[in-house]
Coordinates of C-alpha atoms and ligand atoms in Angstrom, one line a residue:
M1 CA 1.7 20.0 32.6
A2 CA 2.8 16.3 30.8
I3 CA 4.3 13.9 33.8
L4 CA 7.5 13.2 32.6
I5 CA 9.3 10.0 33.4
T6 CA 13.2 9.2 33.1
P7 CA 15.2 6.2 33.8
D8 CA 15.8 7.5 37.5
D9 CA 12.2 7.3 38.0
V10 CA 11.1 4.1 39.6
R11 CA 8.2 3.9 37.4
F12 CA 10.2 3.9 34.3
A13 CA 11.3 0.6 34.1
D14 CA 7.7 -0.8 33.9
L15 CA 6.5 2.2 31.6
K16 CA 8.7 1.8 29.0
R17 CA 7.7 -1.7 28.2
A18 CA 5.3 -2.6 25.5
R19 CA 2.3 -5.0 26.3
N20 CA 4.2 -7.3 24.0
G21 CA 7.4 -8.6 26.1
R22 CA 9.8 -8.4 23.1
W23 CA 10.1 -4.6 23.0
P24 CA 12.1 -3.0 23.8
E25 CA 14.4 -5.3 22.2
D26 CA 17.4 -4.3 24.7
R27 CA 18.3 -1.2 26.9
S28 CA 20.0 -0.1 23.7
E29 CA 16.9 0.5 22.3
E30 CA 14.6 2.2 25.0
V31 CA 13.5 5.6 24.8
S32 CA 14.7 8.2 27.3
T33 CA 11.8 9.7 28.3
I34 CA 8.0 8.6 28.9
A35 CA 5.6 11.8 28.4
L36 CA 2.1 11.3 30.2
C37 CA 0.1 14.0 28.6
L38 CA -3.1 15.0 30.3
S39 CA -4.7 17.1 28.0
A40 CA -4.5 18.3 24.0
Q41 CA -2.5 21.1 24.8
D42 CA -0.1 19.3 26.9
T43 CA 0.2 16.8 24.1
A44 CA 0.9 19.6 21.6
E45 CA 3.9 21.1 23.8
V46 CA 5.2 18.1 24.3
L47 CA 5.4 17.1 20.7
Q48 CA 7.1 20.3 19.8
R49 CA 9.7 20.1 22.7
V50 CA 10.7 16.7 21.1
V51 CA 10.7 18.0 17.5
S52 CA 12.6 21.2 18.2
A53 CA 15.1 18.9 20.5
G54 CA 15.6 16.8 17.4
Q55 CA 14.1 14.0 18.9
R56 CA 12.3 11.1 17.5
P57 CA 8.6 10.8 19.0
T58 CA 6.5 7.6 19.2
I59 CA 3.2 7.3 20.3
R60 CA 1.4 4.8 22.3
S61 CA -2.2 4.7 23.3
G62 CA -3.4 1.1 24.4
G63 CA 0.0 0.0 23.8
H64 CA -1.2 -3.2 21.9
C65 CA 1.0 -3.0 19.2
Y66 CA 2.1 -6.3 17.8
E67 CA 5.7 -4.9 16.8
D68 CA 8.6 -2.7 18.1
F69 CA 7.0 0.6 16.4
Y70 CA 6.7 2.7 19.6
A71 CA 9.0 0.9 22.3
N72 CA 12.1 0.9 20.5
N73 CA 12.8 4.7 20.2
P74 CA 16.7 5.0 21.2
K75 CA 17.4 8.1 22.7
G76 CA 13.8 9.3 21.8
T77 CA 10.6 10.3 23.7
L78 CA 7.3 8.0 24.2
I79 CA 4.4 10.0 24.2
D80 CA 1.8 8.2 26.1
M81 CA -2.0 9.2 25.5
S82 CA -3.4 6.6 28.4
M83 CA -4.5 9.8 30.5
Q84 CA -6.8 11.2 28.1
S85 CA -9.8 8.9 27.6
Q86 CA -12.7 10.8 27.5
V87 CA -15.7 9.5 26.1
S88 CA -18.5 12.2 25.6
A89 CA -21.4 13.4 23.0
L90 CA -20.8 16.7 21.5
S91 CA -24.3 18.2 21.2
N92 CA -28.0 16.6 21.2
N93 CA -26.1 13.0 21.5
A94 CA -25.7 14.0 17.7
S95 CA -22.2 13.4 17.6
Y96 CA -19.5 11.5 19.7
R97 CA -15.9 12.6 20.8
I98 CA -13.4 10.0 22.1
E99 CA -10.4 10.5 23.3
A100 CA -7.2 8.5 21.7
G101 CA -6.0 7.2 25.2
A102 CA -9.8 5.7 25.9
T103 CA -9.5 1.7 25.8
L104 CA -12.4 -0.3 24.0
G105 CA -13.6 -1.7 27.1
R106 CA -14.4 2.0 28.6
T107 CA -15.5 3.3 25.5
Y108 CA -18.2 0.4 25.1
Q109 CA -19.1 0.7 28.5
E110 CA -19.7 4.6 28.3
L111 CA -21.7 4.7 25.0
Y112 CA -24.0 2.2 26.1
K113 CA -24.7 3.4 29.4
L114 CA -24.7 7.1 28.3
Y115 CA -25.9 6.9 24.6
N116 CA -26.9 3.5 24.2
V117 CA -24.9 3.3 21.2
T118 CA -21.7 1.4 20.5
L119 CA -18.3 1.2 18.2
P120 CA -18.4 -2.1 16.2
G121 CA -14.7 -2.4 17.1
G122 CA -12.4 -5.2 18.6
T123 CA -13.0 -7.8 21.0
C124 CA -10.3 -7.3 23.6
D125 CA -11.1 -4.1 26.3
S126 CA -7.9 -3.1 26.9
V127 CA -7.4 -1.9 23.5
G128 CA -6.5 1.8 22.5
I129 CA -8.7 3.5 20.6
G130 CA -5.9 5.6 19.7
G131 CA -4.4 2.8 17.3
H132 CA -7.4 0.7 16.6
V133 CA -9.7 3.1 14.8
T134 CA -6.9 4.5 12.3
G135 CA -5.8 1.0 11.7
G136 CA -9.8 0.4 10.8
G137 CA -10.5 -1.7 13.9
Y138 CA -13.4 -4.2 13.5
G139 CA -14.9 -6.8 16.0
F140 CA -18.2 -8.9 16.9
V141 CA -20.6 -6.6 15.8
S142 CA -18.5 -5.6 12.2
R143 CA -20.7 -7.8 10.2
L144 CA -23.7 -6.1 11.1
Y145 CA -22.2 -2.4 11.4
G146 CA -19.0 -2.2 9.4
T147 CA -15.7 -1.2 11.1
T148 CA -15.0 1.3 13.3
A149 CA -12.9 3.3 10.8
D150 CA -16.1 3.5 8.5
W151 CA -18.1 5.6 11.0
L152 CA -15.4 8.1 11.3
S153 CA -16.7 11.9 10.6
G154 CA -13.5 13.7 12.3
V155 CA -10.1 13.5 13.9
D156 CA -8.0 15.7 15.9
I157 CA -4.6 15.4 15.0
L158 CA -1.3 17.4 15.5
T159 CA 1.2 17.4 12.5
V160 CA 4.6 18.5 11.9
D161 CA 5.3 21.0 9.0
A162 CA 8.5 21.0 7.0
A163 CA 10.0 24.3 9.4
G164 CA 9.4 21.5 12.6
K165 CA 6.2 23.6 13.8
V166 CA 3.5 21.6 15.3
T167 CA -0.3 22.5 14.1
M168 CA -3.5 21.2 15.5
R169 CA -5.8 20.1 12.5
S170 CA -9.9 18.7 13.1
C171 CA -9.9 17.0 9.8
S172 CA -12.9 16.1 8.1
A173 CA -14.3 15.2 4.7
K174 CA -14.6 18.5 4.0
Q175 CA -11.3 19.6 6.0
D176 CA -8.1 18.2 5.1
G177 CA -10.2 15.3 3.3
D178 CA -7.2 14.0 2.0
L179 CA -5.8 13.2 5.5
F180 CA -9.1 12.4 6.5
R181 CA -9.3 9.8 4.6
A182 CA -5.8 8.7 5.0
C183 CA -6.3 8.2 9.0
R184 CA -9.2 5.8 8.0
G185 CA -7.3 2.5 7.3
A186 CA -3.8 3.4 7.1
G187 CA -2.9 2.7 10.9
G188 CA -1.0 4.8 13.4
G189 CA 2.1 6.2 13.6
N190 CA 2.2 7.5 10.1
F191 CA 1.1 11.4 9.5
G192 CA 0.7 12.6 13.3
L193 CA -0.5 12.3 16.5
I194 CA -4.2 11.5 17.0
V195 CA -5.5 13.0 20.0
A196 CA -9.3 12.4 19.4
Y197 CA -11.5 11.0 17.2
T198 CA -15.0 12.5 16.4
F199 CA -18.4 10.2 15.1
E200 CA -21.1 12.2 13.8
K201 CA -23.5 9.1 14.3
L202 CA -22.9 5.4 15.7
P203 CA -25.1 2.5 15.7
P204 CA -27.2 1.2 18.2
A205 CA -26.0 -1.2 21.2
P206 CA -27.7 -4.5 20.6
Q207 CA -29.9 -5.3 23.1
E208 CA -28.5 -9.0 23.6
V209 CA -26.5 -11.3 22.2
M210 CA -26.4 -14.7 22.5
V211 CA -22.5 -16.7 22.7
S212 CA -22.2 -20.2 21.7
N213 CA -18.9 -22.0 22.5
M214 CA -18.2 -25.7 20.8
I215 CA -15.0 -27.6 22.5
F216 CA -12.8 -29.8 20.2
P217 CA -10.4 -31.7 21.8
W218 CA -7.5 -32.4 20.0
A219 CA -7.3 -36.2 21.9
E220 CA -10.4 -37.2 19.9
M221 CA -9.4 -34.9 16.6
S222 CA -8.3 -36.7 13.2
E223 CA -7.0 -34.8 9.9
E224 CA -10.5 -35.5 8.3
K225 CA -12.6 -34.0 11.1
F226 CA -10.3 -31.2 11.2
A227 CA -10.9 -30.3 7.3
R228 CA -14.8 -30.9 8.3
I229 CA -14.7 -28.4 10.6
F230 CA -12.6 -25.3 8.3
D231 CA -14.6 -26.5 5.5
A232 CA -18.2 -26.4 7.3
F233 CA -17.1 -22.7 9.0
G234 CA -15.6 -21.5 5.6
G235 CA -18.1 -22.7 3.3
Y236 CA -20.8 -20.7 5.6
F237 CA -19.1 -17.5 5.2
A238 CA -18.5 -17.9 1.6
T239 CA -22.1 -18.6 0.9
R240 CA -25.2 -17.9 3.5
G241 CA -23.4 -15.7 5.3
Q242 CA -23.2 -13.1 2.8
D243 CA -27.0 -12.9 3.5
P244 CA -28.1 -9.5 5.6
D245 CA -29.8 -11.2 7.9
T246 CA -26.8 -13.4 8.9
W247 CA -25.1 -10.3 9.7
G248 CA -25.1 -10.4 13.3
L249 CA -23.8 -13.5 13.7
F250 CA -19.5 -13.7 14.1
G251 CA -18.2 -16.9 14.0
V252 CA -14.5 -17.5 15.6
I253 CA -12.4 -20.9 15.1
E254 CA -9.8 -20.9 17.8
A255 CA -7.7 -23.5 16.3
N256 CA -4.9 -24.2 19.4
H257 CA -2.0 -26.3 18.3
K258 CA -2.7 -29.6 19.5
A259 CA -0.3 -28.8 22.9
S260 CA -2.7 -26.7 24.3
G261 CA -5.3 -29.9 24.3
Y262 CA -8.2 -28.2 22.3
M263 CA -9.9 -26.2 19.4
R264 CA -13.2 -24.1 19.8
V265 CA -15.4 -22.6 17.5
S266 CA -17.7 -20.0 19.0
A267 CA -20.0 -17.5 17.8
Q268 CA -21.8 -14.2 19.1
F269 CA -25.3 -13.8 17.8
C270 CA -27.8 -11.1 17.5
N271 CA -30.5 -10.1 14.6
P272 CA -30.2 -7.2 12.7
D273 CA -33.1 -5.8 15.2
G274 CA -30.2 -6.2 18.0
T275 CA -32.6 -8.8 19.4
C276 CA -32.1 -12.7 19.8
K277 CA -36.1 -13.6 20.1
E278 CA -35.8 -15.3 17.1
T279 CA -32.4 -17.6 16.7
K280 CA -33.0 -19.5 13.4
V281 CA -29.8 -18.1 12.1
L282 CA -27.7 -19.1 15.0
D283 CA -29.0 -22.5 14.8
E284 CA -28.4 -23.3 11.4
F285 CA -24.8 -22.1 12.3
L286 CA -24.2 -24.7 15.0
A287 CA -25.8 -27.5 13.0
L288 CA -22.9 -27.3 10.3
F289 CA -20.8 -28.8 13.2
E290 CA -23.3 -31.4 14.5
G291 CA -21.8 -35.0 14.6
L292 CA -18.6 -33.3 14.7
K293 CA -18.9 -32.3 18.6
P294 CA -17.2 -34.6 21.5
S295 CA -19.3 -36.9 23.0
A296 CA -18.5 -35.8 26.9
T297 CA -17.4 -32.8 29.1
V298 CA -14.2 -32.3 28.6
P299 CA -11.4 -30.6 30.5
V300 CA -9.6 -27.5 29.5
G301 CA -6.4 -25.8 30.7
A302 CA -3.4 -26.3 29.0
G303 CA -3.7 -23.6 26.5
N304 CA -5.0 -19.8 26.6
S305 CA -7.8 -20.1 29.3
S306 CA -7.2 -21.2 33.1
S307 CA -8.1 -24.5 34.0
Q308 CA -11.9 -25.1 33.4
S309 CA -14.2 -27.6 31.9
F310 CA -16.8 -27.3 29.2
G311 CA -19.5 -29.3 28.1
P312 CA -19.2 -29.9 24.5
H313 CA -21.5 -27.2 23.4
M314 CA -22.2 -24.4 25.9
M315 CA -24.6 -21.5 25.0
T316 CA -25.5 -18.4 26.9
R317 CA -27.7 -15.6 26.5
I318 CA -26.2 -12.1 27.8
P319 CA -27.6 -8.5 28.0
W320 CA -25.2 -6.5 25.8
A321 CA -24.1 -4.8 28.6
E322 CA -22.1 -7.5 30.1
T323 CA -20.0 -8.1 26.8
G324 CA -16.7 -7.7 26.5
A325 CA -13.7 -9.9 26.7
A326 CA -10.8 -10.0 29.3
G327 CA -7.9 -7.7 29.3
G328 CA -5.3 -10.4 28.7
A329 CA -1.7 -10.5 29.5
R330 CA 0.3 -7.9 31.6
R331 CA 2.5 -5.6 30.0
G332 CA 5.7 -6.9 29.3
L333 CA 5.5 -10.4 30.8
T334 CA 4.3 -12.3 27.2
R335 CA 6.0 -12.5 24.2
G336 CA 4.4 -12.8 20.9
K337 CA 4.5 -13.0 17.3
Y338 CA 1.5 -12.8 14.6
K339 CA 0.5 -12.5 10.9
S340 CA -2.4 -12.1 9.3
T341 CA -4.6 -13.0 6.2
C342 CA -8.0 -11.6 4.3
M343 CA -9.0 -14.2 2.6
K344 CA -12.3 -14.0 0.1
K345 CA -13.0 -17.9 -0.1
K346 CA -13.4 -20.9 1.8
F347 CA -10.5 -22.8 2.8
T348 CA -8.6 -25.2 0.1
E349 CA -7.7 -28.6 0.6
Y350 CA -4.3 -27.7 0.6
E351 CA -4.5 -24.9 2.9
I352 CA -5.8 -27.3 5.5
R353 CA -3.5 -29.6 4.7
T354 CA -1.0 -27.7 6.0
L355 CA -2.7 -26.0 8.8
F356 CA -3.1 -29.3 10.4
K357 CA 0.8 -30.1 9.3
Y358 CA 1.7 -27.0 11.5
L359 CA -0.5 -26.9 14.4
T360 CA 0.2 -30.8 15.0
Q361 CA 4.0 -30.3 15.0
T362 CA 6.7 -30.5 17.8
R363 CA 9.8 -28.9 17.9
P364 CA 12.6 -29.7 20.4
G365 CA 12.7 -26.7 23.0
V366 CA 9.6 -24.9 21.9
D367 CA 6.5 -25.0 23.9
F368 CA 3.6 -24.3 21.7
S369 CA 0.9 -24.6 24.3
R370 CA -0.1 -21.4 23.6
T371 CA 0.2 -21.0 20.0
L372 CA -3.3 -20.9 17.4
L373 CA -4.7 -19.6 14.4
E374 CA -7.4 -17.6 15.1
V375 CA -9.9 -17.7 12.3
D376 CA -12.4 -14.7 12.3
S377 CA -15.7 -13.9 10.0
Y378 CA -15.7 -11.0 8.1
G379 CA -17.7 -9.4 5.5
G380 CA -21.2 -8.2 5.9
A381 CA -21.4 -4.6 6.5
M382 CA -17.7 -4.5 6.4
N383 CA -17.7 -5.3 2.6
R384 CA -19.8 -2.3 1.4
K385 CA -18.1 -1.1 -1.5
E386 CA -18.9 2.3 -1.2
M387 CA -16.4 2.9 1.8
L388 CA -13.5 2.0 -1.2
E389 CA -13.6 5.6 -1.8
E390 CA -14.1 7.2 1.6
T391 CA -11.5 5.2 3.6
V392 CA -8.3 3.4 2.5
A393 CA -9.3 -0.2 3.8
F394 CA -9.5 -1.9 0.4
Q395 CA -10.5 -5.2 2.1
R396 CA -14.2 -5.1 1.0
S397 CA -14.3 -8.6 -0.5
S398 CA -13.0 -11.0 2.2
I399 CA -15.1 -13.5 4.2
M400 CA -13.0 -14.7 6.6
K401 CA -9.7 -12.7 8.6
L402 CA -7.1 -14.9 10.0
Q403 CA -4.7 -14.1 12.6
Y404 CA -1.7 -16.4 13.4
Q405 CA -0.7 -16.1 16.9
T406 CA 2.4 -17.7 19.0
Y407 CA 3.0 -16.6 22.8
W408 CA 5.6 -17.6 25.3
S409 CA 7.7 -16.0 28.2
D410 CA 11.4 -17.3 28.0
P411 CA 13.4 -15.0 25.5
A412 CA 15.5 -18.3 24.6
E413 CA 12.5 -19.4 22.7
D414 CA 12.0 -15.9 20.5
E415 CA 13.7 -17.9 17.6
G416 CA 12.0 -21.0 17.9
H417 CA 8.7 -19.4 18.1
T418 CA 9.6 -16.9 15.2
S419 CA 11.0 -19.3 12.8
W420 CA 8.1 -21.9 13.1
M421 CA 5.6 -19.2 12.5
H422 CA 7.7 -17.9 9.3
E423 CA 7.7 -21.1 7.6
F424 CA 3.9 -22.1 9.1
Y425 CA 2.9 -18.7 7.3
K426 CA 4.9 -19.0 3.9
E427 CA 3.9 -22.5 3.3
V428 CA 0.1 -22.0 3.4
Y429 CA 0.7 -19.5 0.9
S430 CA 2.9 -21.2 -1.6
G431 CA 0.3 -23.3 -3.3
S432 CA -0.8 -23.5 -6.7
D433 CA -3.1 -20.7 -6.1
V434 CA -0.5 -18.1 -5.6
D435 CA 1.3 -16.8 -8.5
A436 CA 4.7 -17.3 -9.2
A437 CA 5.7 -13.4 -8.2
H438 CA 4.3 -13.9 -4.9
Q439 CA 4.7 -17.2 -3.4
G440 CA 4.5 -17.1 0.6
T441 CA 2.2 -14.2 0.6
P442 CA -1.6 -13.8 0.5
Y443 CA -1.1 -11.2 -2.7
P444 CA -4.7 -9.7 -3.3
G445 CA -6.2 -11.2 -6.5
A446 CA -8.7 -13.9 -6.9
N447 CA -8.4 -15.8 -3.5
Y448 CA -6.5 -13.2 -0.8
E449 CA -6.7 -9.7 0.0
G450 CA -3.6 -9.5 1.8
C451 CA -3.1 -8.8 5.5
Y452 CA -4.5 -6.4 8.2
I453 CA -2.3 -3.4 9.2
N454 CA -3.7 -3.5 12.7
W455 CA -2.2 -7.1 13.1
C456 CA 1.1 -5.7 11.6
D457 CA 4.0 -7.9 11.2
R458 CA 7.4 -6.5 10.2
D459 CA 8.6 -9.5 8.5
M460 CA 6.6 -8.7 5.7
T461 CA 9.0 -6.1 4.6
E462 CA 11.3 -8.4 3.4
Y463 CA 8.7 -8.7 0.2
S464 CA 9.8 -5.5 -2.0
Y465 CA 5.7 -5.3 -2.5
W466 CA 4.6 -5.4 1.0
P467 CA 2.6 -2.0 0.8
E468 CA 0.5 -3.6 -1.6
L469 CA -0.2 -6.3 0.5
Y470 CA -1.5 -3.5 3.3
Y471 CA -2.5 -1.0 1.6
G472 CA -3.7 -2.6 -2.3
P473 CA -4.3 0.4 -4.7
N474 CA -3.9 3.1 -2.3
Y475 CA -0.3 3.3 -1.9
D476 CA 0.4 5.8 -3.8
F477 CA -2.1 7.9 -2.5
L478 CA -0.9 7.7 1.1
Q479 CA 2.7 8.5 0.2
Q480 CA 1.4 11.9 -1.4
V481 CA -0.6 12.4 2.1
K482 CA 2.6 11.5 3.9
R483 CA 5.0 13.9 1.9
K484 CA 2.1 17.1 2.1
Y485 CA 1.4 16.6 6.4
D486 CA 4.8 14.8 7.3
P487 CA 7.2 16.1 5.1
N488 CA 10.4 15.5 7.4
N489 CA 8.8 11.8 8.3
V490 CA 8.9 13.0 11.7
F491 CA 6.5 9.8 12.5
H492 CA 7.8 6.7 11.2
H493 CA 8.4 2.9 12.2
A494 CA 9.6 -0.5 10.4
M495 CA 6.1 -0.6 8.6
S496 CA 5.1 3.2 8.0
I497 CA 4.1 4.7 4.9
R498 CA 7.7 5.5 3.3
P499 CA 7.6 9.6 2.2
Ligands
FAD1 C1 -5.1 -8.7 22.9 C2 -5.6 -8.0 21.4 C3 -6.6 -8.1 20.7 C4 -6.9 -7.5 19.3 N1 -8.2 -7.7 19.3 C5 -8.4 -7.0 18.0 C6 -10.0 -7.2 17.5 O1 -10.8 -7.7 18.4 N2 -9.8 -6.6 16.4 C7 -8.9 -5.5 15.7 O2 -9.2 -5.1 14.6 N3 -7.7 -5.3 16.1 C8 -7.7 -6.4 17.3 N4 -6.3 -6.1 18.0 C9 -5.0 -5.2 17.0 C10 -5.2 -3.8 17.7 O3 -6.5 -3.1 17.0 C11 -3.9 -3.0 17.4 O4 -2.9 -3.3 18.0 C12 -4.0 -1.2 17.8 O5 -3.5 -0.9 16.8 C13 -4.1 -1.0 19.0 O6 -4.1 0.1 19.4 P1 -3.4 0.8 21.0 O7 -3.6 1.8 20.9 O8 -3.8 -0.3 21.8 O9 -1.9 0.3 20.2 P2 -0.3 1.1 20.2 O10 0.5 0.3 20.6 O11 -0.3 2.1 21.5 O12 -0.4 1.9 19.1 C14 -0.9 1.1 17.7 C15 -0.2 2.0 16.7 O13 -0.6 2.9 16.4 C16 0.2 4.4 17.0 N5 -0.6 5.3 17.5 C17 -1.0 4.9 19.0 N6 -2.0 6.1 19.4 C18 -1.6 6.8 18.5 C19 -2.3 8.0 18.4 N7 -2.7 8.8 19.2 N8 -1.9 9.1 16.8 C20 -1.3 8.4 16.2 N9 -0.4 7.0 16.2 C21 -1.0 6.0 17.0 C22 1.4 3.4 17.7 O14 2.6 4.5 17.6 C23 1.7 2.2 17.2 O15 2.4 2.5 15.9 C24 -5.4 -6.8 19.0 C25 -4.7 -6.6 19.6 C26 -4.4 -7.1 20.8 C27 -3.1 -7.0 21.5

């Protein structure tokens, strides 16, 4: 039996809240009930009751959605899947079943300890499988192995037909193949309620990885040095980083705003055989930043990390079992705004100039000490063209994925942070490389491949062509799937596929 939490329950105040403290926006946007579902049967019954009562169901697995998609649902029911988190093998370890409520951290640990395999998913332990995989989810070993959605072989999903009847479907390439393909990259909250994912095969867990951190204090930063860091990083992934022997290298620029005190370039590395016996590829990458590194140990503390000191370059060898990022902020305490870009080429001079301008800017009343641009390396196995037909993730030529992030706690800073971010992003994509019809956006073309739905940004709906940014040529197909499997548009949010 599902546990129903209503406003008279002391747990309601905590459980109604999203991880992003901005949602629900106010009391009038709150859900009326949170249903903690303990089994697939439970979930089907709750969904049927909600739909029959004419309520709107929203869904939460790990709760990491950046926008208000599940938390703003006045008088509706929030179906919470977090109690269904089993990770198991189906037969002879030949296929794996992961329930939607499992977190990435639990999934990595169980897959490694029980079966010595891994899922090439995201870097944050507390992200939920439910939203992550269907949005395409990727992370540290995805250049080597592809995205999580690339490995999917089945999805157990509850859909609602035109008469309002709930049905459990086990979809795969052979059964409801159109729905299965749509679940591989379209993002959550679109076609139905996903109960579990099946993976016929998963890649082997690496045996060990090398982790390297280079810290660049803003006190020693110049515009010229900033440009050289971005140029070296982008240039590498546009050229040498395309070679298969480098695919075990995942690089990140954490370009924190000047107010945080430092920037960081990090890399996680293993060879394609899952070992670090040979480190030539990593050494080559790190050598690009030789001469740019600071001369001495620098204190780090004002920004995203707790106070600590780093040497100018730290390198650690870590057994695979001990990897995995920390969980991050507690539910509802931190407010955030995010934007994303998929890049096909290295940074242009104009882009770098604009990044520098905004990452050194100050605004009265806005604290930028928790603001950053994260540049992730991309490409490798994620760019396998054969996956274009099997999934709806069309971004198969990108070399970097950018995530603009800003965090704060005081609601009084909402406007300052969101408007700054809006201007920043718009200006970066208003250079001469962007055609007149798509100014302000990384419209898919020679330089960009749009945006990433797992890093959703409802501001983008201001552009009539926003679906092309997220789904490229696949939006018509997704609308057909929507009309077929969710004819009453039961599952919807600000950026869901329109019927
Ligand atoms: C700290 C942090 C780190 C991140 N790191 C990465 C990363 O390294 N790589 C990466 O690719 N992404 C990353 N992300 C983005 C993350 O992949 C997405 O936010 C993802 O959608 C989260 O899934 P969730 O289940 O935790 O979120 P939820 O908020 O529960 O769900 C996200 C969306 O999917 C819907 N949904 C949830 N469960 C289901 C379900 N069972 N059936 C149908 N729809 C459902 C929700 O209604 C919502 O619309 C990160 C996010 C955060 C906050």
